PDB file of C-alpha atoms in Angstrom:
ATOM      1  CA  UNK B   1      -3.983  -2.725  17.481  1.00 77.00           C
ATOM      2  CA  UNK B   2      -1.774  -1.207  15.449  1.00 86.00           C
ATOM      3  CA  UNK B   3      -1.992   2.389  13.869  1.00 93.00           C
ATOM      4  CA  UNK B   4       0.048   4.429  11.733  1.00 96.00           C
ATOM      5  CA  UNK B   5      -0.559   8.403  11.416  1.00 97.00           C
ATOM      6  CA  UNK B   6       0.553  10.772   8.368  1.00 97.00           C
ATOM      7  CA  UNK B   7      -0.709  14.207  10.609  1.00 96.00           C
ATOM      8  CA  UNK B   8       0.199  16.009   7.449  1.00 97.00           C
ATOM      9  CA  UNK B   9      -2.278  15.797   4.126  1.00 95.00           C
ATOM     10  CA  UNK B  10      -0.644  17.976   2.276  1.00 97.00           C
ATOM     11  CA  UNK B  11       2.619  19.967   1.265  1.00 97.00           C
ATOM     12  CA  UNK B  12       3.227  22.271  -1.029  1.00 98.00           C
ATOM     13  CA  UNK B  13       7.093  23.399  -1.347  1.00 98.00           C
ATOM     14  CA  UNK B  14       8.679  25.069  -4.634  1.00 97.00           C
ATOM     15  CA  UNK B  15      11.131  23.146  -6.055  1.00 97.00           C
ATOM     16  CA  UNK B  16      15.182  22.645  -5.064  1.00 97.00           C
ATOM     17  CA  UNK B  17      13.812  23.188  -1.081  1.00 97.00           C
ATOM     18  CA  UNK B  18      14.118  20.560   1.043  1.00 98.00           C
ATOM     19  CA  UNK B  19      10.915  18.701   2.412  1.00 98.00           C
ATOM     20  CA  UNK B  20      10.063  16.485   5.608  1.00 98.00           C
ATOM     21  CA  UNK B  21       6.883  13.709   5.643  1.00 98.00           C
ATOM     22  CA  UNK B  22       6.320  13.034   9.296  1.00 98.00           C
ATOM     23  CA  UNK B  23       4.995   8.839  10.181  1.00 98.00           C
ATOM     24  CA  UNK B  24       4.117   8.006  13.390  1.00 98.00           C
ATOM     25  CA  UNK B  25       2.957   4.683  14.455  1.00 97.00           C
ATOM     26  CA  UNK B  26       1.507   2.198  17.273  1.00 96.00           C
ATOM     27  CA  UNK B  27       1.893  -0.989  17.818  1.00 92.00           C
ATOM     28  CA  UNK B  28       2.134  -3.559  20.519  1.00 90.00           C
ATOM     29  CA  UNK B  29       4.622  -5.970  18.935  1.00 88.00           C
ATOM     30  CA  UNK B  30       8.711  -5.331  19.430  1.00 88.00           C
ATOM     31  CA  UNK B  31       9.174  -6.961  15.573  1.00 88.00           C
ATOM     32  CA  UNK B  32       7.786  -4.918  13.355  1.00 90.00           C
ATOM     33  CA  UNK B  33       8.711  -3.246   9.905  1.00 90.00           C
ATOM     34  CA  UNK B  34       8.130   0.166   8.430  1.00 93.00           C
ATOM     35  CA  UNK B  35       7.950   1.085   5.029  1.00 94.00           C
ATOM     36  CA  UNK B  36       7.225   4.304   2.663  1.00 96.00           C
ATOM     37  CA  UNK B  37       5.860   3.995  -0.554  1.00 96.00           C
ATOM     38  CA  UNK B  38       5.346   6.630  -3.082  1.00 97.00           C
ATOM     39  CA  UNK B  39       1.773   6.830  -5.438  1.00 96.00           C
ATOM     40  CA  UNK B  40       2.799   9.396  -8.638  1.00 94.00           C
ATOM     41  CA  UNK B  41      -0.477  10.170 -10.620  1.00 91.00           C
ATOM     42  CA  UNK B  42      -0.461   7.207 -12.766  1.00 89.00           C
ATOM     43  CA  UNK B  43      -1.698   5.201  -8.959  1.00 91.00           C
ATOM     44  CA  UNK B  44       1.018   2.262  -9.323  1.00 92.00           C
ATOM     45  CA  UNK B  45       2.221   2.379  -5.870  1.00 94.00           C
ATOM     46  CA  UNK B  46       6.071   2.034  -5.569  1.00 94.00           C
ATOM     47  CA  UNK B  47       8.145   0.996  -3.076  1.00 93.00           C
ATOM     48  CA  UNK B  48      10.908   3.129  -1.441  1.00 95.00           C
ATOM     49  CA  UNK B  49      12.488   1.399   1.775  1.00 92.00           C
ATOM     50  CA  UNK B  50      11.706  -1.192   4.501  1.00 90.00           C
ATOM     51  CA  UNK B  51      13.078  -0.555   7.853  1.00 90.00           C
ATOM     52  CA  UNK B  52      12.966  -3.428  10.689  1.00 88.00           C
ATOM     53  CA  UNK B  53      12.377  -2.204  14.368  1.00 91.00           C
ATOM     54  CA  UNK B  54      16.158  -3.651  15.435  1.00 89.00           C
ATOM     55  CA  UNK B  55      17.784  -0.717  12.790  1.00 85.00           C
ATOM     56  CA  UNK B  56      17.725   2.269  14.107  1.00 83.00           C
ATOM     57  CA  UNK B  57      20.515   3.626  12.204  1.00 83.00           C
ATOM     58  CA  UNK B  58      19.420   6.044   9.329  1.00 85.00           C
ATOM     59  CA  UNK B  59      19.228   5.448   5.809  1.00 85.00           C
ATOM     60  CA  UNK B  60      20.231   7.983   2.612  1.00 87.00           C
ATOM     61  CA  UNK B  61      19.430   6.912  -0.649  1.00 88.00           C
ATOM     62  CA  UNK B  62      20.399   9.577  -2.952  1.00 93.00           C
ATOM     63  CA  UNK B  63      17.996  12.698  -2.265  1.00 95.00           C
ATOM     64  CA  UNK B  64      15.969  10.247  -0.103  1.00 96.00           C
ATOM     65  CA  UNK B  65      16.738   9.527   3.602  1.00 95.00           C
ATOM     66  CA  UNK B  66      14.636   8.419   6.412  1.00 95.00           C
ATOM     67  CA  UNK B  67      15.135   8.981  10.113  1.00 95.00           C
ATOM     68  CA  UNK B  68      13.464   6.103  12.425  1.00 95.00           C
ATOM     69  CA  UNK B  69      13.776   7.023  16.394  1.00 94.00           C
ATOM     70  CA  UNK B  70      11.800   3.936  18.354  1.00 93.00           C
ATOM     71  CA  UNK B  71      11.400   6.469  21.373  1.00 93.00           C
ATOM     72  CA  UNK B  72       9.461   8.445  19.497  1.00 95.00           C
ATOM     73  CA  UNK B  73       7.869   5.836  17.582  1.00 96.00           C
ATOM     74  CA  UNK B  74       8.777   8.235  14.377  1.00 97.00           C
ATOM     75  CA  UNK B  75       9.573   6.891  11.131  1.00 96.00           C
ATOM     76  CA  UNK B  76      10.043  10.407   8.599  1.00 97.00           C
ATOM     77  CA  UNK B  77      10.976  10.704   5.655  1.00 97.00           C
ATOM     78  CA  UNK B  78      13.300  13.736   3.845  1.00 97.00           C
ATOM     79  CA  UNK B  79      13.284  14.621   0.497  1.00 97.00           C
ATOM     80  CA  UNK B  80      16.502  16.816  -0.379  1.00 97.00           C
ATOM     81  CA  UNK B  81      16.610  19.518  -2.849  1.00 97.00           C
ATOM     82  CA  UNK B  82      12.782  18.510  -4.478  1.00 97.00           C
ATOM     83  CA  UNK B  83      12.146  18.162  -7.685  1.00 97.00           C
ATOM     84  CA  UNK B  84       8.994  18.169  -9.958  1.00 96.00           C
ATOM     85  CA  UNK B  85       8.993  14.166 -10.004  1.00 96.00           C
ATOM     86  CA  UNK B  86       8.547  14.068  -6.439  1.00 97.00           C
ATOM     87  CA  UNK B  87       5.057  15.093  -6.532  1.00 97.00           C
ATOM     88  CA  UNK B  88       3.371  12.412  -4.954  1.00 97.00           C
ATOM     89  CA  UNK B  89       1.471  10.966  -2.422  1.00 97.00           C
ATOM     90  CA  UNK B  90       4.017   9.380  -0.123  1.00 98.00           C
ATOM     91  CA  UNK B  91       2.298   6.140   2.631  1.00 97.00           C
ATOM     92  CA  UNK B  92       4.378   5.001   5.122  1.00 97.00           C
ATOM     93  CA  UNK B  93       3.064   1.148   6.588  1.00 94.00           C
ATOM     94  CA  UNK B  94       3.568  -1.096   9.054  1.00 92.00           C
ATOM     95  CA  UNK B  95       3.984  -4.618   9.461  1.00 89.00           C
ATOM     96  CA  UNK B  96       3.798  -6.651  12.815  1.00 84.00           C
ATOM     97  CA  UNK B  97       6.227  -9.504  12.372  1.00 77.00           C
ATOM     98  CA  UNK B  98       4.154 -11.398  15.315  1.00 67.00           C
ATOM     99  CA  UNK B  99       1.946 -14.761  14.804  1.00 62.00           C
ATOM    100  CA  UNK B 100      -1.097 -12.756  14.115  1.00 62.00           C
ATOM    101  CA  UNK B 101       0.769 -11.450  10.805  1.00 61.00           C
ATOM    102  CA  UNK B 102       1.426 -14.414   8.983  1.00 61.00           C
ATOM    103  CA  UNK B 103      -0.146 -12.861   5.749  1.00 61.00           C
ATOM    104  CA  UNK B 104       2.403  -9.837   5.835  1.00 74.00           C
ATOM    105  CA  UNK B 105      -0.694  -7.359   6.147  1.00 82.00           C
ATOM    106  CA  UNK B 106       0.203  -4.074   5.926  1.00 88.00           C
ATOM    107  CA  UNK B 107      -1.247  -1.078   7.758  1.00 91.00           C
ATOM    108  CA  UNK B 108      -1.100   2.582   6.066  1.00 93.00           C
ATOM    109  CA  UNK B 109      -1.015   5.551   6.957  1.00 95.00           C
ATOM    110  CA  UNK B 110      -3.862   7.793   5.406  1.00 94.00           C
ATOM    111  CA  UNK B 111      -0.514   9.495   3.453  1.00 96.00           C
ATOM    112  CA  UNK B 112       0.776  12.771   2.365  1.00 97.00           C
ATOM    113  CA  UNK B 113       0.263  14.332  -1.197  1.00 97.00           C
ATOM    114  CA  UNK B 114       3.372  16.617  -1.992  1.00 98.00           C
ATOM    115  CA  UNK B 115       2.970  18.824  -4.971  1.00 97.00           C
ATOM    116  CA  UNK B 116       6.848  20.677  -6.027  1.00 97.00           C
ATOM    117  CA  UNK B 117       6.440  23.626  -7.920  1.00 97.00           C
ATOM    118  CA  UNK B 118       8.862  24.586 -10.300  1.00 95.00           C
TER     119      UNK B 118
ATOM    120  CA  UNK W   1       9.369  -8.222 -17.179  1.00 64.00           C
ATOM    121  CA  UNK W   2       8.384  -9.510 -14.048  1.00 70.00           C
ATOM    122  CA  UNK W   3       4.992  -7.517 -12.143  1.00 92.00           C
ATOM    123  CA  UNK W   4       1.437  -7.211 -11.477  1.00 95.00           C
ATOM    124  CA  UNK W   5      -0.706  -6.674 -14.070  1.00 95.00           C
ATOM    125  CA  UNK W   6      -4.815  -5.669 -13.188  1.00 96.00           C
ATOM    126  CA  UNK W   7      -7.030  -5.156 -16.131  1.00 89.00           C
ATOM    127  CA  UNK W   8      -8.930  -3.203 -17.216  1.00 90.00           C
ATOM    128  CA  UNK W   9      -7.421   0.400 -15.767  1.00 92.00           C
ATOM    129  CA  UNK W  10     -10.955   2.161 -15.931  1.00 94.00           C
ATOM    130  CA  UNK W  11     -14.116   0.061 -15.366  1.00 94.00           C
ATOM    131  CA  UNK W  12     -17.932   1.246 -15.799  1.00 93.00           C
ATOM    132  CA  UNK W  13     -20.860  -0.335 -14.448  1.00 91.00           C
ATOM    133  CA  UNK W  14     -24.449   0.140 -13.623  1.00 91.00           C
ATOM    134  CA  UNK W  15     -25.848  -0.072  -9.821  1.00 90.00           C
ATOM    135  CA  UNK W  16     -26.895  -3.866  -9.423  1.00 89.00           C
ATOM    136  CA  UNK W  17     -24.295  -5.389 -11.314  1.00 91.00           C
ATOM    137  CA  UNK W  18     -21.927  -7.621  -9.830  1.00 93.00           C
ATOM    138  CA  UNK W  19     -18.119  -7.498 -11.336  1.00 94.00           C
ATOM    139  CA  UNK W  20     -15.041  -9.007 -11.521  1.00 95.00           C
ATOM    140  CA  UNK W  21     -11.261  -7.373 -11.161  1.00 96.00           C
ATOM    141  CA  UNK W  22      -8.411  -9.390 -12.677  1.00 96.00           C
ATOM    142  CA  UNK W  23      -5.178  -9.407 -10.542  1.00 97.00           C
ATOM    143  CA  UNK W  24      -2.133 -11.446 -12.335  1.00 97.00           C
ATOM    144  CA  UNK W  25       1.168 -11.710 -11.585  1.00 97.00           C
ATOM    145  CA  UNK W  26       4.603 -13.561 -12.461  1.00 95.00           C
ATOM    146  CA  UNK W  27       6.640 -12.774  -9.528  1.00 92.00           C
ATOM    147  CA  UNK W  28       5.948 -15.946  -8.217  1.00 92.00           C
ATOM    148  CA  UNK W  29       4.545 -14.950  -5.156  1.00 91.00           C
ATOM    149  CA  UNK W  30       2.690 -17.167  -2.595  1.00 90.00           C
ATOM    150  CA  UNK W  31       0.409 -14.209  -0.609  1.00 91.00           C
ATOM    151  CA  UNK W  32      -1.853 -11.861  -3.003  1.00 94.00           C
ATOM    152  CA  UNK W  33      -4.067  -9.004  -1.688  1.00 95.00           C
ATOM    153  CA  UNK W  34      -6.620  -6.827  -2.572  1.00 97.00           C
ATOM    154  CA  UNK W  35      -6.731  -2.846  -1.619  1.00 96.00           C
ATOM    155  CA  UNK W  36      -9.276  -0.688  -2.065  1.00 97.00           C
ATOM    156  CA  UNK W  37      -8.530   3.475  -2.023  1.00 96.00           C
ATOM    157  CA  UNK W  38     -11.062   6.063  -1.828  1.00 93.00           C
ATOM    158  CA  UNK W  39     -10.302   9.993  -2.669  1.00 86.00           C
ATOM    159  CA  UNK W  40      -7.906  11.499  -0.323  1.00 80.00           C
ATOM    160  CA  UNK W  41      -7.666   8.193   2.289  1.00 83.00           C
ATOM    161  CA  UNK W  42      -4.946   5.587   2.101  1.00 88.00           C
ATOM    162  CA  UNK W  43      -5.246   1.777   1.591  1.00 94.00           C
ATOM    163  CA  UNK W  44      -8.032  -0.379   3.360  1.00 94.00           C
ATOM    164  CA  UNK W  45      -7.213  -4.422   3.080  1.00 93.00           C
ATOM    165  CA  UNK W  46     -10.493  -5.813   1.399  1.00 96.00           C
ATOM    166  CA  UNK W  47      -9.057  -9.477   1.566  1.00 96.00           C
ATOM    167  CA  UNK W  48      -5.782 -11.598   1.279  1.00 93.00           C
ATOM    168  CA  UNK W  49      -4.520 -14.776   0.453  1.00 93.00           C
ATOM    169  CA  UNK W  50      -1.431 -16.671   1.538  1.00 89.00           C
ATOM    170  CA  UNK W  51      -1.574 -19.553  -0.646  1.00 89.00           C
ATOM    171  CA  UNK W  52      -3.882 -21.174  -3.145  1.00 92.00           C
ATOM    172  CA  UNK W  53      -7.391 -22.017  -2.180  1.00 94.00           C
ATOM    173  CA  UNK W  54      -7.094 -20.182   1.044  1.00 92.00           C
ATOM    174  CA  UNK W  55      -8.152 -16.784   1.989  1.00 94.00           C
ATOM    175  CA  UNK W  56      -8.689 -14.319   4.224  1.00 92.00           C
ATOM    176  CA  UNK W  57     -11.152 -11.563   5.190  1.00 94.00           C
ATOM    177  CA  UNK W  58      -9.245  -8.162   5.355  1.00 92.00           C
ATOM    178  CA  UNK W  59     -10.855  -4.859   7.707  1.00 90.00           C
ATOM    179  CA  UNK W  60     -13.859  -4.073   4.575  1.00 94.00           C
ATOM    180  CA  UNK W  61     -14.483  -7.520   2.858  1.00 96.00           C
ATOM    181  CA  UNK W  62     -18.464  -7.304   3.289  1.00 95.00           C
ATOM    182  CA  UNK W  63     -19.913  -7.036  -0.200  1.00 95.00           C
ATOM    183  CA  UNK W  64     -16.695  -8.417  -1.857  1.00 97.00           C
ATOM    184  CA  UNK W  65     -15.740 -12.161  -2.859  1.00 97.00           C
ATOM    185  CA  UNK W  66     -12.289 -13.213  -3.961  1.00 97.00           C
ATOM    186  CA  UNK W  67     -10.836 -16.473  -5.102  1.00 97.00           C
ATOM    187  CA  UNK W  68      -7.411 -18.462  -5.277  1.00 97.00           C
ATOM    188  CA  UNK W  69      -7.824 -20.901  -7.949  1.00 97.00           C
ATOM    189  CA  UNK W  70      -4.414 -20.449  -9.415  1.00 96.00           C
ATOM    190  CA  UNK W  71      -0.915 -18.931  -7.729  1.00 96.00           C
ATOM    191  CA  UNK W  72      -0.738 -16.695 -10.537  1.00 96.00           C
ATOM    192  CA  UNK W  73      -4.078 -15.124 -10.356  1.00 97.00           C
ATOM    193  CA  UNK W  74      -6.409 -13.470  -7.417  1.00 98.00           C
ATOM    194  CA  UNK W  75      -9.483 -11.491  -8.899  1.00 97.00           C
ATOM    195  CA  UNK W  76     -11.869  -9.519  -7.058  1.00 97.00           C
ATOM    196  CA  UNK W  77     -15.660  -9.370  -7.473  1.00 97.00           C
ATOM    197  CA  UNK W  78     -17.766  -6.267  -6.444  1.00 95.00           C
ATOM    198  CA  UNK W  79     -20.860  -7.505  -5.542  1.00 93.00           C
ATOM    199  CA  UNK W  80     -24.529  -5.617  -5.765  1.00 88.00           C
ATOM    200  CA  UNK W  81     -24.253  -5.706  -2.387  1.00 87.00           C
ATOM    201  CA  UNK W  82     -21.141  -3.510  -1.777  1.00 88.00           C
ATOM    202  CA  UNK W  83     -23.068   0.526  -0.852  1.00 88.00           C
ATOM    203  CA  UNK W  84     -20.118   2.386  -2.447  1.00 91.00           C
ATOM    204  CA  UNK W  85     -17.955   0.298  -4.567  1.00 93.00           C
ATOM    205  CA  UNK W  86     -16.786   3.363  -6.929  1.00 95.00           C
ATOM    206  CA  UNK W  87     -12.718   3.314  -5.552  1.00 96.00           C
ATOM    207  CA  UNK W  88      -9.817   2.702  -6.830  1.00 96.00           C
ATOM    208  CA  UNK W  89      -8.355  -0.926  -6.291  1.00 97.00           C
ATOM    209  CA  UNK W  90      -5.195  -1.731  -5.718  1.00 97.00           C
ATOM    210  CA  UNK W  91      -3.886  -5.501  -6.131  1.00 97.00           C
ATOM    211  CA  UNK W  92      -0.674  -6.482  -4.262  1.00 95.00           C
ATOM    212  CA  UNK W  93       1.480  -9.422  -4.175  1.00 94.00           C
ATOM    213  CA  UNK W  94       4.267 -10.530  -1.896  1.00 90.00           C
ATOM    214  CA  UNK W  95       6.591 -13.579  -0.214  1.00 81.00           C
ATOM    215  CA  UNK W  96       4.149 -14.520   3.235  1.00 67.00           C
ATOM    216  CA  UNK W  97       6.464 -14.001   5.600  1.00 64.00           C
ATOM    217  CA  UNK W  98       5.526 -11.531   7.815  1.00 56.00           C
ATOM    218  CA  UNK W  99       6.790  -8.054   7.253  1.00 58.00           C
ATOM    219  CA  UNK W 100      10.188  -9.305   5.764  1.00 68.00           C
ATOM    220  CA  UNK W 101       8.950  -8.786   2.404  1.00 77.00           C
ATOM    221  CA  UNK W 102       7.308  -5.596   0.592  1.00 84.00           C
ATOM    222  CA  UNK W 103       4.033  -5.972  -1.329  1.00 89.00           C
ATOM    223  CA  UNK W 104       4.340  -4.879  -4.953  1.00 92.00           C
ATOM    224  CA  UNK W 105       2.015  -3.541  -6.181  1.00 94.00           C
ATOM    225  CA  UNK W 106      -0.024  -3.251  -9.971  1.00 95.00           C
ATOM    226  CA  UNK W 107      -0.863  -0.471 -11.718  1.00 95.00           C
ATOM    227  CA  UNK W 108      -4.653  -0.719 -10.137  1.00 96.00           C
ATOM    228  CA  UNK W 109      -8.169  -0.361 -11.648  1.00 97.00           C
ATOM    229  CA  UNK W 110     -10.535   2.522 -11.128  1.00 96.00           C
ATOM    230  CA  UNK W 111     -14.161   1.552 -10.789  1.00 96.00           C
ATOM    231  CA  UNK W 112     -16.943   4.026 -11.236  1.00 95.00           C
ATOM    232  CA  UNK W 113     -20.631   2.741 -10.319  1.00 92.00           C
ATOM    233  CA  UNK W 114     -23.538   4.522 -11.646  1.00 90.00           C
TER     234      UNK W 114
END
């Protein structure tokens, strides 16, 4: 079955440092997809980046970049130079792409609450 | 604007009453789900559905009924018989094709049981 495991509850960095949310994850099938999503306090949960398990190259999005390495079945996330706004609770997920996931379930990680300090 | 609306954002009720979450959304999306979060602990599928009239059981569906009358619309009852239905609950909605597609999400509804 597959699992997905935020080790880290939560982070607290002052603000302008840069900040690392670790995702690690099982699962049996060699299609899959990862995602991160990000929960500010409001609870709307927004979506950051989807990653499928054939792209292994890394992605940078302003501040934002993730680093996916399949032999360490690692999917982390780095926030550069926080800011206030980033305080959060960050969920990475998993999809399987195989025939038991024809609803696009999702599993989550339990996630990671980062609070930036000014 | 296109989204997920849920209504109402903070919902009181008494032990023993059964009630209803409304999930709506204009996206046009085939495959609608219901989350449920509790303090500290990430997202736990309650149940899904792919298309109308059809759904599915998700990991903690005992003591919660859904239906799929409508493409737009997916609401949630909590039934008497759910122990600890004071969460928060998250509605999601997305293109059913496994994994390709995110799952938006609404703004979710915070039920408090007393």
């Amino acid at each position: 079955a597959q699992k997905v495991t935020q080790a880290q509850t939560e982070i607290s960095v002052v603000e302008k440092e840069d900040v690392t949310l670790d995702c690690v994850y099982e699962t049996r099938d060699t299609t899959y997809y990862l995602f991160w999503y990000k929960q500010p306090p409001s609870g709307e949960l927004v979506f950051l980046i989807r990653r499928n398990s054939f792209d292994e190259q890394n992605e940078i999005s302003g501040r934002y970049s993730w680093n996916f390495q399949k032999s360490t079945s690692s999917f982390n996330f780095t926030i550069t130079a926080s800011q206030v706004v980033d305080s959060a609770v960050y969920f990475c997920a998993l999809s399987e792409a195989g025939g038991n996931n024809a609803g696009n379930m999702l599993t989550f990680g339990g996630g990671t609450r980062l609070m930036v300090k000014p | 604007d296109g989204g997920i609306t849920q209504s109402p954002k903070y919902l009181f009720r008494k032990e023993g009453q059964n009630v209803t979450l409304s999930c709506e959304q204009n996206l046009n999306h085939d495959a609608m789900y219901w989350y449920r979060q509790d303090p500290g602990q990430g997202l736990r599928l309650i149940y899904y559905s792919q298309i109308v009239n059809d759904f599915q059981k998700g990991d903690i569906a005992e003591g919660y009924s859904v239906s799929r009358e409508k493409k737009e619309s997916f609401p949630l009852t909590v039934t008497s018989a759910q122990k600890n239905p004071t969460a928060f609950y998250l509605c999601a909605s997305s293109i059913p094709l496994a994994g390709s597609y995110e799952q938006y999400f609404g703004p979710g509804t915070r039920l408090t049981v007393t």
